[in-house]
Amino acid sequence: MLASTSHRLRRSFNISRHAEKKAHLPMEFIVELLLEFIIQVVGEALFELGLHSMAEPFRRPPNPWLAAIGYAIFGVIVGGISLWPFPHHMVAAPLWRWVNLLATPVLAGLCMSWLGVWRSRRGQTVLRIDRFSYGYLFALCFSAVRFTWAT
């Protein structure tokens, strides 16, 4: 009798631990995605701030294809630099890493687009990265580096 009671208690404990793990999974996932998103947006914002400070001498806009290649290269560089302080994936589950690889650059591109609209309304200089396509490209390259080489 004691053995069957112990077995029932163990089973109920395992079930409750499993239910508790499931309850925390969405919150952990949201925090992981939020951290990944924040790292990318902060990286883009710092990069954009640096571009604004260097943009004045170069009034003539470069070729859009060359600019796209440049933003892709800078995204790879900043993504690689981000691996030093944050060497591990922010999103633990492999399936959600794929979702993050696709969703976070879109959100980062939207944020950069919003920043471009905000700068335009204030009469400030709008750089190419302040547009969705360039912000998305930068964030996609950033994400691809983290997706590939983070542990």
mmCIF file of C-alpha atoms in Angstrom:
data_model
loop_
_atom_site.group_PDB
_atom_site.id
_atom_site.type_symbol
_atom_site.label_atom_id
_atom_site.label_comp_id
_atom_site.label_asym_id
_atom_site.label_seq_id
_atom_site.Cartn_x
_atom_site.Cartn_y
_atom_site.Cartn_z
ATOM 1 C CA MET A 1 0.000 0.000 0.000
ATOM 2 C CA LEU A 2 2.788 2.390 0.884
ATOM 3 C CA ALA A 3 4.525 1.656 -2.433
ATOM 4 C CA SER A 4 1.410 2.430 -4.486
ATOM 5 C CA THR A 5 0.850 5.685 -2.570
ATOM 6 C CA SER A 6 4.462 6.657 -3.162
ATOM 7 C CA HIS A 7 4.098 5.826 -6.863
ATOM 8 C CA ARG A 8 0.947 7.966 -7.105
ATOM 9 C CA LEU A 9 2.652 10.870 -5.371
ATOM 10 C CA ARG A 10 5.642 10.594 -7.676
ATOM 11 C CA ARG A 11 3.386 10.505 -10.741
ATOM 12 C CA SER A 12 1.403 13.520 -9.576
ATOM 13 C CA PHE A 13 4.641 15.388 -8.804
ATOM 14 C CA ASN A 14 6.038 14.666 -12.273
ATOM 15 C CA ILE A 15 2.799 15.755 -13.893
ATOM 16 C CA SER A 16 2.756 18.970 -11.903
ATOM 17 C CA ARG A 17 6.427 19.655 -12.726
ATOM 18 C CA HIS A 18 5.637 19.084 -16.400
ATOM 19 C CA ALA A 19 2.634 21.416 -16.199
ATOM 20 C CA GLU A 20 4.759 23.994 -14.396
ATOM 21 C CA LYS A 21 7.424 23.784 -17.136
ATOM 22 C CA LYS A 22 4.762 24.267 -19.817
ATOM 23 C CA ALA A 23 3.376 27.300 -17.981
ATOM 24 C CA HIS A 24 6.807 28.974 -17.995
ATOM 25 C CA LEU A 25 7.606 28.151 -21.625
ATOM 26 C CA PRO A 26 5.610 31.000 -23.209
ATOM 27 C CA MET A 27 7.027 33.534 -20.739
ATOM 28 C CA GLU A 28 10.594 32.297 -21.333
ATOM 29 C CA PHE A 29 10.041 32.408 -25.070
ATOM 30 C CA ILE A 30 8.702 35.964 -24.911
ATOM 31 C CA VAL A 31 11.676 37.078 -22.803
ATOM 32 C CA GLU A 32 14.112 35.347 -25.173
ATOM 33 C CA LEU A 33 12.564 36.992 -28.227
ATOM 34 C CA LEU A 34 12.475 40.342 -26.473
ATOM 35 C CA LEU A 35 16.178 40.106 -25.577
ATOM 36 C CA GLU A 36 17.129 39.188 -29.142
ATOM 37 C CA PHE A 37 15.009 42.035 -30.486
ATOM 38 C CA ILE A 38 16.498 44.555 -28.029
ATOM 39 C CA ILE A 39 20.062 43.528 -28.905
ATOM 40 C CA GLN A 40 19.360 43.974 -32.621
ATOM 41 C CA VAL A 41 17.553 47.292 -32.284
ATOM 42 C CA VAL A 42 20.215 48.706 -29.957
ATOM 43 C CA GLY A 43 22.923 47.526 -32.361
ATOM 44 C CA GLU A 44 21.128 49.151 -35.277
ATOM 45 C CA ALA A 45 20.480 52.350 -33.353
ATOM 46 C CA LEU A 46 24.140 52.666 -32.357
ATOM 47 C CA PHE A 47 25.182 51.956 -35.930
ATOM 48 C CA GLU A 48 22.680 54.524 -37.186
ATOM 49 C CA LEU A 49 23.954 57.092 -34.687
ATOM 50 C CA GLY A 50 27.484 56.520 -35.957
ATOM 51 C CA LEU A 51 26.317 56.914 -39.555
ATOM 52 C CA HIS A 52 24.581 60.189 -38.766
ATOM 53 C CA SER A 53 27.777 61.542 -37.272
ATOM 54 C CA MET A 54 29.797 60.516 -40.345
ATOM 55 C CA ALA A 55 27.189 61.373 -42.995
ATOM 56 C CA GLU A 56 27.751 65.113 -43.253
ATOM 57 C CA PRO A 57 30.903 64.956 -45.421
ATOM 58 C CA PHE A 58 29.182 62.600 -47.853
ATOM 59 C CA ARG A 59 26.208 64.630 -49.083
ATOM 60 C CA ARG A 60 25.828 62.799 -52.391
ATOM 61 C CA PRO A 61 23.925 59.530 -51.812
ATOM 62 C CA PRO A 62 25.750 56.384 -52.934
ATOM 63 C CA ASN A 63 24.430 53.802 -55.353
ATOM 64 C CA PRO A 64 21.529 51.930 -53.635
ATOM 65 C CA TRP A 65 23.011 48.514 -54.497
ATOM 66 C CA LEU A 66 26.377 49.466 -53.044
ATOM 67 C CA ALA A 67 24.605 50.854 -49.978
ATOM 68 C CA ALA A 68 22.704 47.559 -49.579
ATOM 69 C CA ILE A 69 25.950 45.584 -49.768
ATOM 70 C CA GLY A 70 27.478 47.966 -47.223
ATOM 71 C CA TYR A 71 24.568 47.525 -44.789
ATOM 72 C CA ALA A 72 24.744 43.753 -45.210
ATOM 73 C CA ILE A 73 28.474 43.800 -44.434
ATOM 74 C CA PHE A 74 27.940 46.066 -41.423
ATOM 75 C CA GLY A 75 25.141 43.771 -40.203
ATOM 76 C CA VAL A 76 27.516 40.805 -40.370
ATOM 77 C CA ILE A 77 30.217 42.778 -38.532
ATOM 78 C CA VAL A 78 27.905 44.006 -35.769
ATOM 79 C CA GLY A 79 26.388 40.515 -35.469
ATOM 80 C CA GLY A 80 29.886 39.092 -35.039
ATOM 81 C CA ILE A 81 30.766 41.725 -32.459
ATOM 82 C CA SER A 82 27.560 40.902 -30.546
ATOM 83 C CA LEU A 83 28.801 37.326 -30.121
ATOM 84 C CA TRP A 84 31.546 38.505 -27.759
ATOM 85 C CA PRO A 85 29.302 39.806 -24.966
ATOM 86 C CA PHE A 86 26.389 37.462 -25.832
ATOM 87 C CA PRO A 87 27.892 34.172 -27.129
ATOM 88 C CA HIS A 88 24.759 32.091 -26.501
ATOM 89 C CA HIS A 89 21.436 32.031 -28.315
ATOM 90 C CA MET A 90 18.794 34.172 -26.624
ATOM 91 C CA VAL A 91 16.115 31.767 -27.855
ATOM 92 C CA ALA A 92 16.704 28.255 -26.527
ATOM 93 C CA ALA A 93 14.387 26.105 -28.678
ATOM 94 C CA PRO A 94 15.689 25.360 -32.220
ATOM 95 C CA LEU A 95 12.260 25.824 -33.830
ATOM 96 C CA TRP A 96 11.832 29.228 -32.233
ATOM 97 C CA ARG A 97 15.321 30.246 -33.426
ATOM 98 C CA TRP A 98 14.016 29.905 -36.979
ATOM 99 C CA VAL A 99 10.959 31.979 -36.101
ATOM 100 C CA ASN A 100 13.268 34.542 -34.498
ATOM 101 C CA LEU A 101 15.494 34.592 -37.598
ATOM 102 C CA LEU A 102 12.478 35.531 -39.711
ATOM 103 C CA ALA A 103 10.455 37.737 -37.341
ATOM 104 C CA THR A 104 13.060 39.861 -35.539
ATOM 105 C CA PRO A 105 14.541 41.475 -38.687
ATOM 106 C CA VAL A 106 11.029 42.430 -39.834
ATOM 107 C CA LEU A 107 10.337 44.071 -36.464
ATOM 108 C CA ALA A 108 13.722 45.790 -36.467
ATOM 109 C CA GLY A 109 13.091 47.057 -40.014
ATOM 110 C CA LEU A 110 9.721 48.427 -38.902
ATOM 111 C CA CYS A 111 11.384 50.187 -35.961
ATOM 112 C CA MET A 112 13.974 51.746 -38.255
ATOM 113 C CA SER A 113 11.228 52.800 -40.644
ATOM 114 C CA TRP A 114 9.348 54.405 -37.762
ATOM 115 C CA LEU A 115 12.572 56.170 -36.720
ATOM 116 C CA GLY A 116 12.951 57.482 -40.286
ATOM 117 C CA VAL A 117 9.404 58.868 -40.283
ATOM 118 C CA TRP A 118 10.032 60.452 -36.874
ATOM 119 C CA ARG A 119 13.290 62.048 -38.102
ATOM 120 C CA SER A 120 11.617 63.256 -41.300
ATOM 121 C CA ARG A 121 8.791 64.957 -39.378
ATOM 122 C CA ARG A 122 11.365 66.776 -37.259
ATOM 123 C CA GLY A 123 13.265 67.941 -40.332
ATOM 124 C CA GLN A 124 16.311 65.809 -39.532
ATOM 125 C CA THR A 125 18.460 63.987 -42.058
ATOM 126 C CA VAL A 126 17.063 60.582 -42.970
ATOM 127 C CA LEU A 127 19.664 57.978 -43.856
ATOM 128 C CA ARG A 128 19.067 54.863 -45.892
ATOM 129 C CA ILE A 129 19.064 52.680 -42.757
ATOM 130 C CA ASP A 130 16.040 54.707 -41.618
ATOM 131 C CA ARG A 131 14.029 52.890 -44.282
ATOM 132 C CA PHE A 132 12.476 49.459 -43.829
ATOM 133 C CA SER A 133 14.426 47.652 -46.542
ATOM 134 C CA TYR A 134 17.885 48.718 -45.358
ATOM 135 C CA GLY A 135 16.999 48.264 -41.680
ATOM 136 C CA TYR A 136 15.611 44.816 -42.471
ATOM 137 C CA LEU A 137 18.722 43.849 -44.463
ATOM 138 C CA PHE A 138 21.043 44.987 -41.666
ATOM 139 C CA ALA A 139 19.010 43.087 -39.028
ATOM 140 C CA LEU A 140 18.723 39.981 -41.220
ATOM 141 C CA CYS A 141 22.497 39.774 -41.630
ATOM 142 C CA PHE A 142 22.933 40.466 -37.915
ATOM 143 C CA SER A 143 20.444 37.667 -37.091
ATOM 144 C CA ALA A 144 21.985 35.239 -39.575
ATOM 145 C CA VAL A 145 25.403 35.603 -37.937
ATOM 146 C CA ARG A 146 23.944 35.048 -34.457
ATOM 147 C CA PHE A 147 21.801 32.148 -35.722
ATOM 148 C CA THR A 148 24.818 30.461 -37.294
ATOM 149 C CA TRP A 149 27.579 31.028 -34.747
ATOM 150 C CA ALA A 150 25.946 31.519 -31.340
ATOM 151 C CA THR A 151 26.231 28.500 -29.090
#
